[in-house]
Amino acid sequence: MRAGIARQLSRVVMGALVGIAAMAQASEPAIRPPGAGVFVLPAVPSTERSGAVAEQRLVVNEVVFHGNRVVPDAVLRAIASPYLGRPIGALEVEELRRLLTLHYVNQGYVTSGALVNFPGDYAGGLLHVAIVEGRVVQVRVSGQERLSEHYVAERLMPESKEALHIGQLRERYELLLSDPLFSAINTRLVPDVEQGRSILYVEVARARPYQLSVFANNYRAPSVGESALGLSGWLRNLSGFGDQLSANFQGPAGTGKWDRYALSWTLPLNARGTQLSLQLDDGTSSVIENPLQQLDIRSKLSNAELGLGHAVLDSLHSRLAYGLARSHRNNRTWLLGEPFSFTAAIPEGVLTESTWKLWQDFSWRTDTRVLAARITRYQVHNNLLPPISGYGGGAQPEGHYGYWLTQLSLGQRLGESGVQLQARATLQNAPSRMTALDRFGMGGAATVRGYRENQLLRDRGAVLNLEVDLPVGDKRESSALQFGVTPFFAWAKGSNVGEAPSVLSSAGLALRAEGYGLSANLVLARRLIRPAYVDALGGTQQDQGIHLQLSYSIF
């Protein structure tokens, strides 16, 4: 009897899964693009009652379950309780087995179920029921090219011994769809030869692993030349483990030289959200704005940072991650060709800083809203000389200090026309004076448009940005050309410790156009607050409220 019931359950589960695979193949293309569907398996249909009713009827006082892990005994006993304390036969036992299997299926465990041989599994008033919790025993990946097969397999089934839950598998599948390494993913679940075991077939299409763009903008500080030309690009999967190398090179327009570069490399260490990061930056600048141009003021800044991050929560709707980084910065300054300290506490024109950075990221999203927050704690150690009486009204940066940086953002879709409301806030709080390297910059294309880049550098500060993105023309994502108009408002307030605060504010329009590899962004801003020291500077595009960037994606 046990063998017959086992064969019956095997035929039911295998038939359901084969039917599921057939329906998926009939209704879906061979490769599904991201967001073009949801990975869903229908529930296993109920088994038919056996037409043969055993003549023997026995009283069951207790049901003993074997093999269950994800569903506790108490839940299974509650399902079995109506069959206790009275004579039952094979028909009732089959009904109980069906209800136990159906409970697993309804909970998302579509390849799990119950096995029972009656009366062979009955003894002394006890009925023994075997629970088979189905699992994926193998993930077979194709189309991954140089990418490690484990990269895909471990993100879909991180635990090989866990029971297969179709909801969890669907969510992992959709998270993998958002991975920039892939342009499309198709999955197929097939039963193995052994009861409750399945094989997951995954076919992926790799996205282009590289990009190179050329750009021109006026996003630099006017004192060192606001116009810049540059190259930026990235390469993915150099190691075969899903890493990414990004690079940015730029220099003053018209010089044909690079004076700044930035390199960053990230490497996923496992499928659970642990990631290693490395960043290198180097830049030189010279003051070219009169009347200081004749003084030959130059600066060189180098930075190296090593970090480790881990996502403790990563789902379709929310993410929580923590990280720790260590950085080292070196800033050298010259005047008239000689090392020179523009701050008395900096020895021989060389400022070095070693910084610990502890950060926390949180994001939450729905179909129409995205909320994100990042809180970072900085702890700085530098080579400044002991405080000198009389510097800055009795206050100068110390050799050790800490501060907080908080970043908040909200995106809200308004209606179905593509209109989006965006709000951003950034706050820096410092209890003591800091060096210029750590001060909060306000003004420029990324903070308060209509003012110079880093118009204000302060120990403490806050920036608020509000804007409404209005698509213009053909709003379909497949359209070759995309246009948009974005009205915006920006406000900032900052102060040094022991000094009065300064305020900046502006409003205006941001215009964008994208298509055929080209991208253009033009900002026209008007200052709402006009401090005298700001109005006195009026010879650059930034002073006139114009911020412009043009870029072209070569490939």
Coordinates of C-alpha atoms in Angstrom, one line a residue:
M1 CA 0.0 0.0 0.0
R2 CA 2.9 2.5 0.9
A3 CA 4.5 1.9 -2.5
G4 CA 1.2 2.5 -4.3
I5 CA 0.4 5.7 -2.5
A6 CA 4.0 6.9 -3.0
R7 CA 3.8 6.2 -6.7
Q8 CA 0.4 8.0 -6.8
L9 CA 1.9 11.1 -5.1
S10 CA 4.9 11.0 -7.4
R11 CA 2.7 10.9 -10.5
V12 CA 0.6 13.9 -9.2
V13 CA 3.6 16.1 -8.3
M14 CA 5.5 15.2 -11.5
G15 CA 2.4 15.8 -13.6
A16 CA 1.8 19.1 -12.0
L17 CA 5.4 20.3 -12.4
V18 CA 5.6 19.1 -16.0
G19 CA 2.3 20.8 -16.7
I20 CA 3.6 24.0 -15.1
A21 CA 6.8 23.9 -17.3
A22 CA 4.7 23.3 -20.4
M23 CA 2.4 26.2 -19.6
A24 CA 5.4 28.5 -18.9
Q25 CA 7.0 27.5 -22.3
A26 CA 3.7 28.1 -24.1
S27 CA 3.0 31.5 -22.6
E28 CA 6.4 33.0 -22.2
P29 CA 9.2 33.7 -24.7
A30 CA 12.5 31.9 -24.5
I31 CA 14.2 34.8 -22.8
R32 CA 12.1 37.2 -20.7
P33 CA 13.3 40.8 -20.4
P34 CA 13.5 42.4 -16.9
G35 CA 10.1 43.4 -15.6
A36 CA 8.2 41.7 -18.5
G37 CA 6.5 39.2 -16.2
V38 CA 6.5 37.6 -12.8
F39 CA 7.9 34.2 -12.0
V40 CA 4.8 32.4 -10.7
L41 CA 4.0 28.7 -10.4
P42 CA 0.4 27.7 -9.9
A43 CA -0.5 25.6 -7.0
V44 CA -0.4 21.8 -7.3
P45 CA -3.9 20.6 -7.9
S46 CA -5.7 18.5 -5.4
T47 CA -5.4 14.7 -5.8
E48 CA -8.6 12.7 -6.5
R49 CA -10.0 10.6 -3.8
S50 CA -9.3 6.9 -4.1
G51 CA -12.4 5.0 -5.2
A52 CA -11.4 2.0 -3.2
V53 CA -12.3 2.2 0.5
A54 CA -10.5 -0.3 2.7
E55 CA -12.8 -2.4 4.8
Q56 CA -10.5 -2.2 7.8
R57 CA -11.2 0.8 10.1
L58 CA -9.0 1.6 13.0
V59 CA -9.1 4.2 15.8
V60 CA -6.2 6.7 15.6
N61 CA -5.4 8.3 18.9
E62 CA -2.3 10.3 17.7
V63 CA -0.6 11.2 14.4
V64 CA 3.2 11.2 14.5
F65 CA 4.9 13.3 11.8
H66 CA 8.4 12.6 10.4
G67 CA 10.6 14.9 8.3
N68 CA 8.8 18.2 8.8
R69 CA 11.0 21.2 9.4
V70 CA 9.3 24.3 8.0
V71 CA 5.9 23.5 9.4
P72 CA 5.8 22.8 13.1
D73 CA 4.2 19.7 14.6
A74 CA 1.5 21.8 16.3
V75 CA 0.2 23.1 13.0
L76 CA 0.1 19.6 11.5
R77 CA -1.6 18.1 14.5
A78 CA -4.3 20.8 14.3
I79 CA -5.0 19.7 10.7
A80 CA -5.2 16.0 11.9
S81 CA -7.3 16.6 15.0
P82 CA -10.7 15.9 13.3
Y83 CA -9.5 12.4 12.5
L84 CA -8.5 11.4 16.1
G85 CA -10.4 9.3 18.6
R86 CA -12.7 7.6 16.0
P87 CA -12.5 4.7 13.6
I88 CA -11.2 5.8 10.2
G89 CA -10.4 3.9 7.0
A90 CA -8.3 4.4 4.0
L91 CA -10.6 7.0 2.6
E92 CA -10.2 9.3 5.6
V93 CA -6.5 8.7 5.7
E94 CA -6.2 9.7 2.1
E95 CA -8.3 12.9 2.9
L96 CA -5.9 13.7 5.8
R97 CA -2.9 13.2 3.5
R98 CA -4.4 15.5 0.9
L99 CA -5.1 18.2 3.5
L100 CA -1.6 18.1 4.9
T101 CA -0.2 18.3 1.3
L102 CA -2.6 21.2 0.5
H103 CA -1.4 23.1 3.6
Y104 CA 2.2 22.9 2.3
V105 CA 1.2 24.0 -1.2
N106 CA -0.9 26.9 0.1
Q107 CA 2.1 28.1 2.1
G108 CA 4.2 28.2 -1.0
Y109 CA 5.9 24.8 -0.7
V110 CA 4.6 23.5 -4.0
T111 CA 6.9 20.4 -4.2
S112 CA 6.3 19.3 -0.6
G113 CA 3.6 16.9 0.7
A114 CA 2.7 14.0 2.9
L115 CA 3.1 10.2 2.5
V116 CA 1.2 7.6 4.5
N117 CA 0.6 3.9 4.1
F118 CA -2.6 2.7 5.8
P119 CA -2.8 0.4 7.7
G120 CA 0.9 -0.3 7.4
D121 CA 2.0 2.9 9.2
Y122 CA -0.5 2.3 12.0
A123 CA 0.5 0.6 15.3
G124 CA -1.0 0.8 18.8
G125 CA -3.3 3.8 18.0
L126 CA -0.4 5.8 16.4
L127 CA -0.5 6.8 12.7
H128 CA 2.9 7.7 11.3
V129 CA 3.0 10.2 8.5
A130 CA 6.1 11.0 6.4
I131 CA 6.5 14.6 5.3
V132 CA 8.5 15.2 2.2
E133 CA 9.7 18.8 2.0
G134 CA 10.7 19.3 -1.6
R135 CA 14.0 21.1 -2.4
V136 CA 16.1 22.2 -5.4
V137 CA 19.0 19.8 -5.6
Q138 CA 20.8 21.5 -8.5
V139 CA 20.8 24.8 -10.4
R140 CA 21.9 24.5 -14.0
V141 CA 22.9 27.8 -15.6
S142 CA 23.5 28.6 -19.2
G143 CA 24.4 31.7 -21.2
Q144 CA 26.5 33.2 -18.4
E145 CA 29.6 33.5 -20.5
R146 CA 32.6 34.3 -18.3
L147 CA 30.5 34.9 -15.2
S148 CA 30.8 32.2 -12.6
E149 CA 27.8 29.8 -12.5
H150 CA 27.8 30.0 -8.7
Y151 CA 27.0 33.8 -9.0
V152 CA 23.6 33.0 -10.4
A153 CA 22.9 29.7 -8.5
E154 CA 23.7 31.1 -5.1
R155 CA 21.5 34.1 -5.6
L156 CA 18.5 32.0 -6.5
M157 CA 19.1 29.1 -4.0
P158 CA 21.6 30.3 -1.3
E159 CA 20.8 27.2 0.8
S160 CA 20.9 23.9 -1.0
K161 CA 19.1 22.1 1.9
E162 CA 16.3 24.6 2.3
A163 CA 12.7 23.6 1.4
L164 CA 11.6 25.1 -1.9
H165 CA 9.3 28.1 -1.3
I166 CA 7.9 29.4 -4.6
G167 CA 7.4 32.9 -3.1
Q168 CA 11.1 33.2 -2.0
L169 CA 12.3 31.8 -5.4
R170 CA 10.1 34.3 -7.3
E171 CA 11.5 37.3 -5.2
R172 CA 15.1 36.2 -5.7
Y173 CA 14.4 35.8 -9.4
E174 CA 13.1 39.3 -9.7
L175 CA 16.0 40.7 -7.7
L176 CA 18.4 38.9 -10.1
L177 CA 16.5 40.5 -13.0
S178 CA 17.5 43.9 -11.6
D179 CA 21.2 43.0 -11.7
P180 CA 22.9 45.1 -14.4
L181 CA 24.9 42.0 -15.4
F182 CA 21.9 40.6 -17.2
S183 CA 19.5 41.8 -19.9
A184 CA 17.1 38.9 -19.6
I185 CA 16.6 35.7 -17.5
N186 CA 14.4 32.7 -18.0
T187 CA 13.9 29.9 -15.4
R188 CA 12.3 26.4 -15.5
L189 CA 11.7 24.0 -12.6
V190 CA 11.8 20.3 -13.5
P191 CA 11.2 17.3 -11.1
D192 CA 14.2 15.0 -10.5
V193 CA 14.0 11.3 -10.4
E194 CA 13.8 11.2 -6.6
Q195 CA 10.6 12.2 -4.7
G196 CA 10.5 15.9 -3.7
R197 CA 13.7 16.8 -5.5
S198 CA 13.8 19.4 -8.4
I199 CA 16.3 20.8 -10.8
L200 CA 16.2 24.5 -11.6
Y201 CA 17.2 25.4 -15.1
V202 CA 18.3 29.1 -15.6
E203 CA 19.0 30.7 -19.0
V204 CA 20.5 34.1 -18.8
A205 CA 21.4 36.7 -21.5
R206 CA 24.3 38.9 -20.4
A207 CA 24.1 42.7 -20.7
R208 CA 26.9 44.6 -22.4
P209 CA 29.8 44.5 -19.9
Y210 CA 31.3 47.9 -20.8
Q211 CA 30.5 51.5 -21.5
L212 CA 32.6 54.5 -22.5
S213 CA 31.3 58.1 -22.7
V214 CA 32.8 61.5 -23.4
F215 CA 31.4 64.6 -21.6
A216 CA 31.8 68.3 -21.3
N217 CA 30.4 70.5 -18.5
N218 CA 30.9 73.6 -16.4
Y219 CA 30.7 71.8 -13.0
R220 CA 34.1 72.8 -11.7
A221 CA 34.9 75.7 -9.3
P222 CA 35.4 78.9 -11.4
S223 CA 38.6 79.8 -9.5
V224 CA 40.3 76.8 -11.1
G225 CA 38.4 76.9 -14.4
E226 CA 34.7 76.0 -14.6
S227 CA 34.8 74.2 -18.0
A228 CA 35.9 70.6 -18.2
L229 CA 36.3 67.8 -20.8
G230 CA 36.4 64.2 -19.7
L231 CA 36.0 60.5 -20.3
S232 CA 34.0 58.1 -18.1
G233 CA 33.3 54.4 -18.4
W234 CA 33.0 51.1 -16.7
L235 CA 33.9 47.4 -17.1
R236 CA 31.9 44.6 -15.5
N237 CA 32.9 41.1 -14.5
L238 CA 36.7 41.3 -15.0
S239 CA 37.2 38.6 -12.3
G240 CA 34.3 36.4 -13.3
F241 CA 32.6 37.1 -10.0
G242 CA 30.4 40.1 -10.9
D243 CA 32.9 42.9 -10.1
Q244 CA 32.8 46.4 -11.6
L245 CA 35.7 48.8 -12.4
S246 CA 34.7 52.4 -13.0
A247 CA 36.9 55.2 -14.2
N248 CA 36.6 59.0 -14.7
F249 CA 39.2 61.3 -16.2
Q250 CA 38.8 65.0 -16.8
G251 CA 40.8 68.2 -17.4
P252 CA 40.3 71.9 -18.1
A253 CA 38.7 72.6 -21.4
G254 CA 41.2 73.7 -24.1
T255 CA 44.3 72.4 -22.4
G256 CA 44.4 68.8 -23.6
K257 CA 45.5 67.6 -20.2
W258 CA 44.0 65.4 -17.5
D259 CA 44.3 66.9 -14.0
R260 CA 41.8 64.7 -12.2
Y261 CA 41.1 61.0 -12.2
A262 CA 39.0 58.6 -10.1
L263 CA 39.0 54.8 -10.1
S264 CA 36.6 52.6 -8.2
W265 CA 36.3 48.8 -8.0
T266 CA 33.6 46.8 -6.3
L267 CA 33.6 43.0 -5.8
P268 CA 30.7 40.9 -4.4
L269 CA 32.1 38.5 -1.8
N270 CA 29.0 36.3 -1.6
A271 CA 25.4 36.0 -2.5
R272 CA 24.3 37.5 0.9
G273 CA 25.1 41.1 0.1
T274 CA 28.7 41.4 1.3
Q275 CA 30.8 43.6 -0.9
L276 CA 34.4 44.8 -1.0
S277 CA 35.1 48.3 -2.4
L278 CA 38.3 50.2 -3.4
Q279 CA 38.5 53.8 -4.5
L280 CA 41.4 55.9 -5.7
D281 CA 41.2 59.6 -6.5
D282 CA 43.9 62.1 -7.5
G283 CA 43.7 65.7 -8.7
T284 CA 45.7 68.8 -9.2
S285 CA 44.4 72.4 -9.6
S286 CA 45.7 75.9 -10.1
V287 CA 44.0 79.1 -9.3
I288 CA 43.5 81.0 -12.6
E289 CA 41.0 83.6 -11.5
N290 CA 42.3 87.2 -11.1
P291 CA 43.6 88.8 -9.0
L292 CA 45.1 85.5 -7.5
Q293 CA 46.4 84.1 -10.8
Q294 CA 49.7 85.8 -10.5
L295 CA 50.4 84.1 -7.1
D296 CA 50.8 80.6 -8.7
I297 CA 48.6 78.9 -6.1
R298 CA 48.5 75.2 -6.7
S299 CA 47.0 72.2 -4.9
K300 CA 47.3 68.4 -5.2
L301 CA 44.8 66.1 -3.4
S302 CA 45.1 62.3 -3.3
N303 CA 42.7 59.9 -1.7
A304 CA 42.6 56.1 -1.2
E305 CA 39.7 54.2 0.5
L306 CA 39.0 50.6 1.3
G307 CA 35.6 49.6 2.4
L308 CA 33.4 46.6 3.3
G309 CA 29.6 46.6 3.2
H310 CA 26.9 44.1 4.0
A311 CA 23.1 44.0 3.3
V312 CA 21.3 42.5 6.3
L313 CA 18.0 42.9 4.5
D314 CA 17.5 42.9 0.7
S315 CA 14.1 42.4 -0.8
L316 CA 11.9 43.8 -3.6
H317 CA 10.5 46.4 -1.3
S318 CA 13.2 47.3 1.3
R319 CA 17.0 47.2 1.8
L320 CA 19.1 47.7 4.9
A321 CA 22.9 47.7 4.7
Y322 CA 25.9 48.6 6.9
G323 CA 29.4 49.3 6.0
L324 CA 32.8 50.4 7.3
A325 CA 35.6 52.1 5.3
R326 CA 39.1 53.4 6.0
S327 CA 40.5 56.3 3.9
H328 CA 43.7 58.2 3.7
R329 CA 44.0 61.7 2.2
N330 CA 47.0 63.9 1.4
N331 CA 46.7 67.5 0.4
R332 CA 49.7 69.6 -0.7
T333 CA 49.6 73.3 -1.5
W334 CA 52.1 75.7 -3.1
L335 CA 52.5 79.5 -3.4
L336 CA 54.9 81.0 -5.9
G337 CA 56.3 77.5 -6.6
E338 CA 57.1 76.8 -2.9
P339 CA 55.3 74.6 -0.4
F340 CA 53.0 76.9 1.6
S341 CA 50.4 76.4 4.4
F342 CA 47.3 78.6 4.0
T343 CA 46.3 77.5 7.5
A344 CA 48.9 78.0 10.3
A345 CA 48.3 74.6 11.8
I346 CA 49.3 72.7 8.7
P347 CA 53.0 71.8 8.7
E348 CA 55.0 72.7 5.6
G349 CA 52.0 72.9 3.3
V350 CA 51.1 69.2 3.7
L351 CA 47.8 68.0 5.3
T352 CA 47.3 64.3 5.9
E353 CA 44.1 62.7 7.2
S354 CA 43.1 59.2 8.1
T355 CA 39.4 58.7 8.5
W356 CA 37.1 55.9 9.7
K357 CA 33.7 55.9 8.1
L358 CA 30.8 53.9 9.4
W359 CA 27.6 54.1 7.3
Q360 CA 24.1 52.8 7.2
D361 CA 21.8 52.7 4.2
F362 CA 18.1 52.1 4.1
S363 CA 15.6 52.2 1.2
W364 CA 11.9 51.3 0.9
R365 CA 9.9 51.3 -2.3
T366 CA 6.5 50.6 -3.7
D367 CA 5.2 50.9 -7.2
T368 CA 4.8 54.7 -6.9
R369 CA 7.2 55.7 -4.1
V370 CA 10.8 55.4 -3.1
L371 CA 12.3 56.5 0.2
A372 CA 16.0 56.3 0.9
A373 CA 18.3 57.3 3.8
R374 CA 22.0 57.2 4.4
I375 CA 23.6 58.1 7.7
T376 CA 27.4 58.3 8.0
R377 CA 29.7 58.8 11.0
Y378 CA 33.2 60.1 10.3
Q379 CA 36.1 60.0 12.7
V380 CA 39.1 61.9 11.6
H381 CA 42.7 62.0 12.7
N382 CA 45.1 64.5 11.0
N383 CA 48.6 65.9 11.3
L384 CA 47.6 69.4 12.4
L385 CA 49.9 71.2 14.9
P386 CA 48.5 72.0 18.4
P387 CA 46.0 74.9 18.4
I388 CA 47.5 78.3 18.2
S389 CA 45.9 81.1 20.3
G390 CA 44.1 83.7 18.2
Y391 CA 43.4 81.5 15.2
G392 CA 39.8 81.9 14.0
G393 CA 38.7 83.7 17.1
G394 CA 40.3 81.2 19.4
A395 CA 39.1 78.1 17.5
Q396 CA 41.0 76.0 15.0
P397 CA 40.6 72.4 13.9
E398 CA 42.0 69.8 16.2
G399 CA 44.0 66.7 15.5
H400 CA 41.0 64.5 16.2
Y401 CA 37.3 65.2 15.5
G402 CA 34.1 63.5 14.4
Y403 CA 31.0 64.6 12.6
W404 CA 27.7 63.2 11.1
L405 CA 26.4 63.3 7.6
T406 CA 22.7 62.5 6.9
Q407 CA 21.2 62.1 3.4
L408 CA 17.5 61.7 2.7
S409 CA 15.6 61.4 -0.6
L410 CA 12.0 60.8 -1.6
G411 CA 10.6 60.0 -5.1
Q412 CA 6.9 60.0 -5.7
R413 CA 5.2 59.2 -9.0
L414 CA 2.2 61.4 -9.7
G415 CA -0.4 59.8 -11.8
E416 CA 0.2 57.7 -14.9
S417 CA 1.8 60.3 -17.1
G418 CA 5.3 59.9 -15.9
V419 CA 5.4 63.0 -13.7
Q420 CA 7.6 62.5 -10.6
L421 CA 8.1 64.6 -7.5
Q422 CA 11.6 64.4 -6.0
A423 CA 12.8 65.8 -2.7
R424 CA 16.3 65.6 -1.2
A425 CA 17.8 66.8 2.0
T426 CA 21.5 66.6 3.2
L427 CA 22.6 67.7 6.7
Q428 CA 26.1 67.8 8.2
N429 CA 26.5 68.3 11.9
A430 CA 29.9 69.0 13.5
P431 CA 30.6 70.0 17.1
S432 CA 33.9 71.6 16.4
R433 CA 36.0 73.2 13.7
M434 CA 37.1 71.1 10.8
T435 CA 39.7 71.3 7.9
A436 CA 38.5 72.4 4.5
L437 CA 38.7 68.8 3.3
D438 CA 35.8 67.9 5.6
R439 CA 33.7 71.0 5.4
F440 CA 30.3 70.9 3.8
G441 CA 30.1 72.3 0.3
M442 CA 27.0 74.3 -0.8
G443 CA 26.4 75.8 -4.2
G444 CA 26.8 74.4 -7.7
A445 CA 25.1 71.8 -10.0
A446 CA 24.7 69.1 -7.3
T447 CA 23.4 71.3 -4.4
V448 CA 22.2 74.8 -5.0
R449 CA 22.1 75.7 -8.7
G450 CA 22.5 79.3 -9.6
Y451 CA 25.6 79.7 -7.4
R452 CA 29.3 78.8 -7.8
E453 CA 30.5 75.3 -7.2
N454 CA 31.1 75.1 -3.4
Q455 CA 30.1 78.8 -3.0
L456 CA 30.1 78.1 0.8
L457 CA 32.3 75.7 2.7
R458 CA 31.2 75.4 6.3
D459 CA 31.6 73.1 9.3
R460 CA 27.8 72.6 9.5
G461 CA 25.2 72.9 6.9
A462 CA 21.9 71.8 5.4
V463 CA 20.7 71.6 1.8
L464 CA 17.1 71.0 0.6
N465 CA 16.1 70.3 -3.0
L466 CA 12.6 70.1 -4.4
E467 CA 11.8 69.4 -8.0
V468 CA 9.1 68.0 -10.3
D469 CA 10.2 66.0 -13.4
L470 CA 7.8 66.6 -16.3
P471 CA 8.3 64.3 -19.4
V472 CA 7.6 66.1 -22.7
G473 CA 6.5 64.5 -25.9
D474 CA 6.6 60.7 -26.4
K475 CA 6.6 59.3 -22.9
R476 CA 7.2 55.7 -23.8
E477 CA 10.4 54.2 -22.5
S478 CA 11.0 52.6 -26.0
S479 CA 11.0 56.0 -27.7
A480 CA 14.3 56.9 -29.3
L481 CA 14.2 60.5 -28.0
Q482 CA 13.3 61.6 -24.5
F483 CA 12.7 65.1 -23.3
G484 CA 11.9 66.6 -19.9
V485 CA 11.4 69.9 -18.0
T486 CA 12.1 70.0 -14.3
P487 CA 11.1 73.1 -12.2
F488 CA 13.1 73.2 -9.0
F489 CA 13.7 75.0 -5.8
A490 CA 16.9 74.8 -3.7
W491 CA 17.9 76.2 -0.3
A492 CA 21.0 75.9 1.9
K493 CA 22.2 77.2 5.2
G494 CA 25.7 76.8 6.7
S495 CA 28.0 78.1 9.4
N496 CA 31.3 77.5 10.9
V497 CA 31.5 76.9 14.6
G498 CA 31.2 80.2 16.5
E499 CA 30.2 82.2 13.4
A500 CA 26.9 83.5 12.0
P501 CA 25.2 81.3 9.3
S502 CA 25.0 82.1 5.6
V503 CA 22.0 81.2 3.4
L504 CA 21.6 80.5 -0.3
S505 CA 18.4 79.9 -2.2
S506 CA 17.4 79.6 -5.9
A507 CA 14.7 78.4 -8.3
G508 CA 14.6 77.7 -12.0
L509 CA 14.2 75.1 -14.7
A510 CA 16.3 72.1 -15.7
L511 CA 15.9 70.9 -19.3
R512 CA 17.1 67.5 -20.5
A513 CA 17.2 65.7 -23.8
E514 CA 18.4 62.1 -24.5
G515 CA 18.6 59.9 -27.5
Y516 CA 20.9 58.1 -29.9
G517 CA 23.7 58.1 -27.3
L518 CA 23.5 61.8 -26.8
S519 CA 22.5 63.5 -23.5
A520 CA 22.1 67.2 -22.8
N521 CA 21.3 68.9 -19.5
L522 CA 20.8 72.6 -19.2
V523 CA 19.9 74.4 -15.9
L524 CA 18.7 78.0 -15.8
A525 CA 18.6 79.2 -12.2
R526 CA 17.7 82.5 -10.5
R527 CA 19.1 83.4 -7.1
L528 CA 16.5 84.2 -4.6
I529 CA 19.0 85.4 -2.0
R530 CA 21.8 87.7 -3.2
P531 CA 24.5 88.2 -0.6
A532 CA 26.8 91.1 -1.5
Y533 CA 29.9 88.9 -1.6
V534 CA 28.1 86.6 -4.2
D535 CA 26.8 89.4 -6.4
A536 CA 30.3 90.8 -6.7
L537 CA 31.3 87.7 -8.6
G538 CA 29.6 87.8 -12.0
G539 CA 32.0 86.8 -14.8
T540 CA 31.2 83.1 -15.3
Q541 CA 28.3 81.0 -16.5
Q542 CA 27.8 79.7 -12.9
D543 CA 27.5 83.3 -11.7
Q544 CA 24.8 83.8 -14.3
G545 CA 22.9 80.8 -13.1
I546 CA 23.8 78.5 -16.1
H547 CA 24.9 74.9 -15.6
L548 CA 25.4 72.8 -18.7
Q549 CA 26.5 69.2 -19.4
L550 CA 26.8 67.4 -22.8
S551 CA 27.7 63.7 -23.1
Y552 CA 27.9 61.1 -25.8
S553 CA 28.0 57.3 -25.2
I554 CA 30.6 56.0 -27.6
F555 CA 29.6 52.4 -26.8

